Amino acid sequence: MAAVLRNVGRVHQKSTAFFLCDIQEKFRPHIFQFPSVVATAQKMIAAHKVLDIPLIVTEQNPKALGATATELDLSAAKVNHSKTKFSMFVPEVEKELKGIKSVVLFGIESHVCVLQTALDLLENNYDVHVLADGVSSMNHFEIEHALNRVRDAGGYVTTSESIIFQLMGDSKHEHFKKISNLVKETKEATANNKLFIKSNI
């Protein structure tokens, strides 16, 4: 009898995309620990450039909510799409996912756009990895419930540093030194990330 292979949610560099969800200027004063969300997004953007991971960006109704936070360099993003649907999984994004099996998801709000994106992706047979250090909401108590809902639906809750090292898999990876330096450069921001306090990981 053949052994049944178990899906443990591994990520691979050539079949993974990063989803940056609605980290917009108008949210800045209202989101719990917005600077921590931005810091994690900056780290993931840097990693996407080093590892050549496609970066998919959306903005929720930017006419009302503004553009993506100015600190975030979207120059190499594969998609930067404005939307009204809460989920990022819109046709303009879906068509860019050929060959993608895993999505690493971060942004706001955890219980609305992030959660609905995760559920849509899971329903369409993508593995979803939500970054506990990269999602937030206006009301901090929503974060834990959103992450639990993702888990209950079959998604994974992880951290930015963990997922970056999973994508490399080996210290012999050609970009290990660059990623190691990135981790060192962001060490203080990671240590000061207050989202870990409120996320049930």
PDB file of C-alpha atoms in Angstrom:
ATOM      1  CA  MET A   1       0.000   0.000   0.000  1.00  0.00           C
ATOM      2  CA  ALA A   2       1.464   3.349  -1.050  1.00  0.00           C
ATOM      3  CA  ALA A   3       2.142   5.884   1.672  1.00  0.00           C
ATOM      4  CA  VAL A   4      -0.095   8.953   1.654  1.00  0.00           C
ATOM      5  CA  LEU A   5       1.942  12.139   1.372  1.00  0.00           C
ATOM      6  CA  ARG A   6       1.003  14.691   4.001  1.00  0.00           C
ATOM      7  CA  ASN A   7       0.789  18.372   3.126  1.00  0.00           C
ATOM      8  CA  VAL A   8       2.814  20.143   5.798  1.00  0.00           C
ATOM      9  CA  GLY A   9       2.755  23.523   4.098  1.00  0.00           C
ATOM     10  CA  ARG A  10       6.280  23.704   2.771  1.00  0.00           C
ATOM     11  CA  VAL A  11       7.142  26.739   0.679  1.00  0.00           C
ATOM     12  CA  HIS A  12       9.421  26.731  -2.342  1.00  0.00           C
ATOM     13  CA  GLN A  13      11.103  29.709  -3.917  1.00  0.00           C
ATOM     14  CA  LYS A  14       9.862  29.079  -7.451  1.00  0.00           C
ATOM     15  CA  SER A  15       6.205  28.492  -6.523  1.00  0.00           C
ATOM     16  CA  THR A  16       5.580  31.154  -3.854  1.00  0.00           C
ATOM     17  CA  ALA A  17       4.170  34.678  -4.069  1.00  0.00           C
ATOM     18  CA  PHE A  18       4.067  37.454  -1.481  1.00  0.00           C
ATOM     19  CA  PHE A  19       0.735  39.257  -0.993  1.00  0.00           C
ATOM     20  CA  LEU A  20       0.889  42.753   0.511  1.00  0.00           C
ATOM     21  CA  CYS A  21      -2.654  43.642   1.535  1.00  0.00           C
ATOM     22  CA  ASP A  22      -3.875  47.242   1.751  1.00  0.00           C
ATOM     23  CA  ILE A  23      -1.170  48.859   3.919  1.00  0.00           C
ATOM     24  CA  GLN A  24      -2.441  52.365   3.143  1.00  0.00           C
ATOM     25  CA  GLU A  25      -1.794  55.848   4.468  1.00  0.00           C
ATOM     26  CA  LYS A  26      -5.291  56.575   5.797  1.00  0.00           C
ATOM     27  CA  PHE A  27      -5.016  53.552   8.098  1.00  0.00           C
ATOM     28  CA  ARG A  28      -1.814  54.812   9.719  1.00  0.00           C
ATOM     29  CA  PRO A  29      -3.342  56.538  12.810  1.00  0.00           C
ATOM     30  CA  HIS A  30      -5.944  53.842  13.370  1.00  0.00           C
ATOM     31  CA  ILE A  31      -4.274  50.441  13.058  1.00  0.00           C
ATOM     32  CA  PHE A  32      -2.812  48.779  16.145  1.00  0.00           C
ATOM     33  CA  GLN A  33       0.986  48.850  15.812  1.00  0.00           C
ATOM     34  CA  PHE A  34       0.960  50.157  12.239  1.00  0.00           C
ATOM     35  CA  PRO A  35       4.764  50.734  12.382  1.00  0.00           C
ATOM     36  CA  SER A  36       5.274  47.019  13.091  1.00  0.00           C
ATOM     37  CA  VAL A  37       3.158  46.093  10.063  1.00  0.00           C
ATOM     38  CA  VAL A  38       5.216  48.459   7.900  1.00  0.00           C
ATOM     39  CA  ALA A  39       8.531  47.144   9.275  1.00  0.00           C
ATOM     40  CA  THR A  40       7.583  43.555   8.470  1.00  0.00           C
ATOM     41  CA  ALA A  41       6.385  44.583   5.011  1.00  0.00           C
ATOM     42  CA  GLN A  42       9.716  46.334   4.391  1.00  0.00           C
ATOM     43  CA  LYS A  43      11.556  43.150   5.333  1.00  0.00           C
ATOM     44  CA  MET A  44       9.398  41.053   3.012  1.00  0.00           C
ATOM     45  CA  ILE A  45       9.818  43.520   0.150  1.00  0.00           C
ATOM     46  CA  ALA A  46      13.585  43.326   0.586  1.00  0.00           C
ATOM     47  CA  ALA A  47      13.374  39.526   0.613  1.00  0.00           C
ATOM     48  CA  HIS A  48      11.219  39.463  -2.528  1.00  0.00           C
ATOM     49  CA  LYS A  49      13.915  41.417  -4.374  1.00  0.00           C
ATOM     50  CA  VAL A  50      16.737  39.152  -3.201  1.00  0.00           C
ATOM     51  CA  LEU A  51      14.895  35.851  -3.737  1.00  0.00           C
ATOM     52  CA  ASP A  52      12.964  36.949  -6.841  1.00  0.00           C
ATOM     53  CA  ILE A  53       9.596  36.142  -5.284  1.00  0.00           C
ATOM     54  CA  PRO A  54       6.629  37.793  -7.067  1.00  0.00           C
ATOM     55  CA  LEU A  55       5.112  40.618  -5.008  1.00  0.00           C
ATOM     56  CA  ILE A  56       1.371  41.199  -5.391  1.00  0.00           C
ATOM     57  CA  VAL A  57       0.054  44.466  -3.906  1.00  0.00           C
ATOM     58  CA  THR A  58      -3.485  45.738  -3.521  1.00  0.00           C
ATOM     59  CA  GLU A  59      -5.027  48.963  -2.283  1.00  0.00           C
ATOM     60  CA  GLN A  60      -8.568  49.104  -0.958  1.00  0.00           C
ATOM     61  CA  ASN A  61     -10.482  52.002  -2.539  1.00  0.00           C
ATOM     62  CA  PRO A  62      -7.377  54.245  -2.730  1.00  0.00           C
ATOM     63  CA  LYS A  63      -9.402  57.340  -3.627  1.00  0.00           C
ATOM     64  CA  ALA A  64     -10.812  57.246  -0.103  1.00  0.00           C
ATOM     65  CA  LEU A  65      -8.072  55.436   1.813  1.00  0.00           C
ATOM     66  CA  GLY A  66      -4.947  56.724   0.100  1.00  0.00           C
ATOM     67  CA  ALA A  67      -2.028  54.960  -1.516  1.00  0.00           C
ATOM     68  CA  THR A  68       0.268  52.370   0.043  1.00  0.00           C
ATOM     69  CA  ALA A  69       2.422  53.659   2.929  1.00  0.00           C
ATOM     70  CA  THR A  70       5.223  55.811   1.568  1.00  0.00           C
ATOM     71  CA  GLU A  71       7.952  53.773   3.288  1.00  0.00           C
ATOM     72  CA  LEU A  72       7.169  50.740   1.119  1.00  0.00           C
ATOM     73  CA  ASP A  73       9.058  50.439  -2.172  1.00  0.00           C
ATOM     74  CA  LEU A  74       6.706  48.840  -4.693  1.00  0.00           C
ATOM     75  CA  SER A  75       8.898  49.474  -7.729  1.00  0.00           C
ATOM     76  CA  ALA A  76       9.458  45.761  -8.387  1.00  0.00           C
ATOM     77  CA  ALA A  77       5.897  44.595  -7.608  1.00  0.00           C
ATOM     78  CA  LYS A  78       4.391  42.289 -10.218  1.00  0.00           C
ATOM     79  CA  VAL A  79       0.911  43.692  -9.575  1.00  0.00           C
ATOM     80  CA  ASN A  80      -0.323  46.824  -7.802  1.00  0.00           C
ATOM     81  CA  HIS A  81      -4.103  46.733  -8.096  1.00  0.00           C
ATOM     82  CA  SER A  82      -6.802  48.943  -6.634  1.00  0.00           C
ATOM     83  CA  LYS A  83      -9.963  47.138  -5.542  1.00  0.00           C
ATOM     84  CA  THR A  84     -13.296  47.466  -3.809  1.00  0.00           C
ATOM     85  CA  LYS A  85     -13.666  43.785  -2.928  1.00  0.00           C
ATOM     86  CA  PHE A  86     -12.263  43.027   0.519  1.00  0.00           C
ATOM     87  CA  SER A  87     -10.352  39.979  -0.706  1.00  0.00           C
ATOM     88  CA  MET A  88      -7.187  40.372  -2.769  1.00  0.00           C
ATOM     89  CA  PHE A  89      -8.244  37.355  -4.824  1.00  0.00           C
ATOM     90  CA  VAL A  90      -9.690  39.297  -7.749  1.00  0.00           C
ATOM     91  CA  PRO A  91      -9.359  38.333 -11.444  1.00  0.00           C
ATOM     92  CA  GLU A  92      -6.516  40.803 -12.022  1.00  0.00           C
ATOM     93  CA  VAL A  93      -4.512  39.070  -9.290  1.00  0.00           C
ATOM     94  CA  GLU A  94      -5.590  35.505 -10.018  1.00  0.00           C
ATOM     95  CA  LYS A  95      -4.302  35.666 -13.596  1.00  0.00           C
ATOM     96  CA  GLU A  96      -0.793  36.408 -12.290  1.00  0.00           C
ATOM     97  CA  LEU A  97      -0.624  33.231 -10.184  1.00  0.00           C
ATOM     98  CA  LYS A  98       0.341  30.695 -12.842  1.00  0.00           C
ATOM     99  CA  GLY A  99       2.779  28.252 -11.265  1.00  0.00           C
ATOM    100  CA  ILE A 100       2.136  29.586  -7.754  1.00  0.00           C
ATOM    101  CA  LYS A 101       1.232  27.056  -5.065  1.00  0.00           C
ATOM    102  CA  SER A 102       1.906  29.018  -1.873  1.00  0.00           C
ATOM    103  CA  VAL A 103       1.039  32.564  -0.838  1.00  0.00           C
ATOM    104  CA  VAL A 104       2.684  34.479   2.008  1.00  0.00           C
ATOM    105  CA  LEU A 105       0.158  37.047   3.211  1.00  0.00           C
ATOM    106  CA  PHE A 106       0.636  40.208   5.288  1.00  0.00           C
ATOM    107  CA  GLY A 107      -1.150  43.543   5.720  1.00  0.00           C
ATOM    108  CA  ILE A 108      -4.433  44.880   7.083  1.00  0.00           C
ATOM    109  CA  GLU A 109      -6.982  44.450   8.389  1.00  0.00           C
ATOM    110  CA  SER A 110      -6.398  40.972   9.775  1.00  0.00           C
ATOM    111  CA  HIS A 111     -10.082  40.142  10.290  1.00  0.00           C
ATOM    112  CA  VAL A 112     -11.367  41.663   7.042  1.00  0.00           C
ATOM    113  CA  CYS A 113      -9.231  41.849   3.899  1.00  0.00           C
ATOM    114  CA  VAL A 114      -6.453  39.535   5.115  1.00  0.00           C
ATOM    115  CA  LEU A 115      -8.866  36.869   6.345  1.00  0.00           C
ATOM    116  CA  GLN A 116     -11.099  36.984   3.275  1.00  0.00           C
ATOM    117  CA  THR A 117      -8.041  36.784   1.017  1.00  0.00           C
ATOM    118  CA  ALA A 118      -6.808  33.749   2.926  1.00  0.00           C
ATOM    119  CA  LEU A 119     -10.183  32.003   2.699  1.00  0.00           C
ATOM    120  CA  ASP A 120     -10.504  32.649  -1.043  1.00  0.00           C
ATOM    121  CA  LEU A 121      -6.985  31.350  -1.671  1.00  0.00           C
ATOM    122  CA  LEU A 122      -7.574  28.238   0.428  1.00  0.00           C
ATOM    123  CA  GLU A 123     -10.829  27.537  -1.423  1.00  0.00           C
ATOM    124  CA  ASN A 124      -8.834  27.683  -4.654  1.00  0.00           C
ATOM    125  CA  ASN A 125      -6.235  25.192  -3.401  1.00  0.00           C
ATOM    126  CA  TYR A 126      -3.367  27.528  -2.584  1.00  0.00           C
ATOM    127  CA  ASP A 127      -1.371  27.036   0.602  1.00  0.00           C
ATOM    128  CA  VAL A 128      -1.637  30.211   2.664  1.00  0.00           C
ATOM    129  CA  HIS A 129       0.933  31.425   5.191  1.00  0.00           C
ATOM    130  CA  VAL A 130      -0.158  34.475   7.206  1.00  0.00           C
ATOM    131  CA  LEU A 131       2.596  36.406   8.983  1.00  0.00           C
ATOM    132  CA  ALA A 132       1.730  36.937  12.643  1.00  0.00           C
ATOM    133  CA  ASP A 133       4.254  39.784  12.790  1.00  0.00           C
ATOM    134  CA  GLY A 134       2.823  41.413   9.679  1.00  0.00           C
ATOM    135  CA  VAL A 135      -0.957  41.651  10.123  1.00  0.00           C
ATOM    136  CA  SER A 136      -3.058  43.913  12.311  1.00  0.00           C
ATOM    137  CA  SER A 137      -6.452  45.571  12.787  1.00  0.00           C
ATOM    138  CA  MET A 138      -7.856  48.718  14.329  1.00  0.00           C
ATOM    139  CA  ASN A 139      -8.960  46.705  17.363  1.00  0.00           C
ATOM    140  CA  HIS A 140      -6.105  44.493  18.508  1.00  0.00           C
ATOM    141  CA  PHE A 141      -8.389  41.750  19.832  1.00  0.00           C
ATOM    142  CA  GLU A 142      -9.484  41.004  16.258  1.00  0.00           C
ATOM    143  CA  ILE A 143      -5.994  39.762  15.332  1.00  0.00           C
ATOM    144  CA  GLU A 144      -6.042  36.598  17.433  1.00  0.00           C
ATOM    145  CA  HIS A 145      -9.502  35.590  16.211  1.00  0.00           C
ATOM    146  CA  ALA A 146      -8.533  36.203  12.586  1.00  0.00           C
ATOM    147  CA  LEU A 147      -5.386  34.078  12.877  1.00  0.00           C
ATOM    148  CA  ASN A 148      -7.349  31.299  14.571  1.00  0.00           C
ATOM    149  CA  ARG A 149      -9.917  31.425  11.762  1.00  0.00           C
ATOM    150  CA  VAL A 150      -7.144  31.067   9.177  1.00  0.00           C
ATOM    151  CA  ARG A 151      -5.811  28.014  11.029  1.00  0.00           C
ATOM    152  CA  ASP A 152      -9.267  26.492  11.329  1.00  0.00           C
ATOM    153  CA  ALA A 153      -9.703  26.836   7.564  1.00  0.00           C
ATOM    154  CA  GLY A 154      -6.412  25.028   6.875  1.00  0.00           C
ATOM    155  CA  GLY A 155      -3.998  27.924   6.577  1.00  0.00           C
ATOM    156  CA  TYR A 156      -0.705  28.413   8.382  1.00  0.00           C
ATOM    157  CA  VAL A 157       0.352  31.135  10.810  1.00  0.00           C
ATOM    158  CA  THR A 158       4.069  31.852  10.821  1.00  0.00           C
ATOM    159  CA  THR A 159       6.563  34.737  11.015  1.00  0.00           C
ATOM    160  CA  SER A 160       8.507  36.744   8.470  1.00  0.00           C
ATOM    161  CA  GLU A 161      11.902  35.442   9.518  1.00  0.00           C
ATOM    162  CA  SER A 162      10.723  31.829   9.588  1.00  0.00           C
ATOM    163  CA  ILE A 163       9.213  31.992   6.105  1.00  0.00           C
ATOM    164  CA  ILE A 164      12.301  33.634   4.605  1.00  0.00           C
ATOM    165  CA  PHE A 165      14.552  30.856   5.904  1.00  0.00           C
ATOM    166  CA  GLN A 166      12.043  28.212   4.770  1.00  0.00           C
ATOM    167  CA  LEU A 167      12.240  29.647   1.259  1.00  0.00           C
ATOM    168  CA  MET A 168      16.018  29.197   1.254  1.00  0.00           C
ATOM    169  CA  GLY A 169      16.071  25.795   2.914  1.00  0.00           C
ATOM    170  CA  ASP A 170      19.850  25.518   3.078  1.00  0.00           C
ATOM    171  CA  SER A 171      22.746  27.700   4.206  1.00  0.00           C
ATOM    172  CA  LYS A 172      24.346  26.866   0.854  1.00  0.00           C
ATOM    173  CA  HIS A 173      21.633  28.863  -0.909  1.00  0.00           C
ATOM    174  CA  GLU A 174      23.173  31.387  -3.283  1.00  0.00           C
ATOM    175  CA  HIS A 175      21.525  34.306  -1.457  1.00  0.00           C
ATOM    176  CA  PHE A 176      22.043  33.095   2.110  1.00  0.00           C
ATOM    177  CA  LYS A 177      24.529  35.852   2.937  1.00  0.00           C
ATOM    178  CA  LYS A 178      22.229  38.601   1.652  1.00  0.00           C
ATOM    179  CA  ILE A 179      19.264  37.216   3.573  1.00  0.00           C
ATOM    180  CA  SER A 180      21.372  36.746   6.699  1.00  0.00           C
ATOM    181  CA  ASN A 181      22.405  40.394   6.454  1.00  0.00           C
ATOM    182  CA  LEU A 182      18.761  41.409   5.990  1.00  0.00           C
ATOM    183  CA  VAL A 183      17.812  39.556   9.162  1.00  0.00           C
ATOM    184  CA  LYS A 184      20.635  41.291  11.040  1.00  0.00           C
ATOM    185  CA  GLU A 185      19.608  44.694   9.687  1.00  0.00           C
ATOM    186  CA  THR A 186      16.003  44.174  10.807  1.00  0.00           C
ATOM    187  CA  LYS A 187      16.849  42.523  14.132  1.00  0.00           C
ATOM    188  CA  GLU A 188      15.858  45.534  16.240  1.00  0.00           C
ATOM    189  CA  ALA A 189      12.551  46.057  14.433  1.00  0.00           C
ATOM    190  CA  THR A 190      11.769  42.355  14.817  1.00  0.00           C
ATOM    191  CA  ALA A 191      12.583  42.419  18.531  1.00  0.00           C
ATOM    192  CA  ASN A 192      10.378  45.483  19.030  1.00  0.00           C
ATOM    193  CA  ASN A 193       7.439  44.143  17.029  1.00  0.00           C
ATOM    194  CA  LYS A 194       4.480  44.445  19.407  1.00  0.00           C
ATOM    195  CA  LEU A 195       2.206  42.297  17.238  1.00  0.00           C
ATOM    196  CA  PHE A 196       3.746  39.185  18.763  1.00  0.00           C
ATOM    197  CA  ILE A 197       2.243  40.198  22.106  1.00  0.00           C
ATOM    198  CA  LYS A 198      -1.310  40.135  20.745  1.00  0.00           C
ATOM    199  CA  SER A 199      -1.014  37.259  18.267  1.00  0.00           C
ATOM    200  CA  ASN A 200      -1.805  33.746  19.443  1.00  0.00           C
ATOM    201  CA  ILE A 201       0.888  31.890  17.515  1.00  0.00           C
TER     202      ILE A 201
END
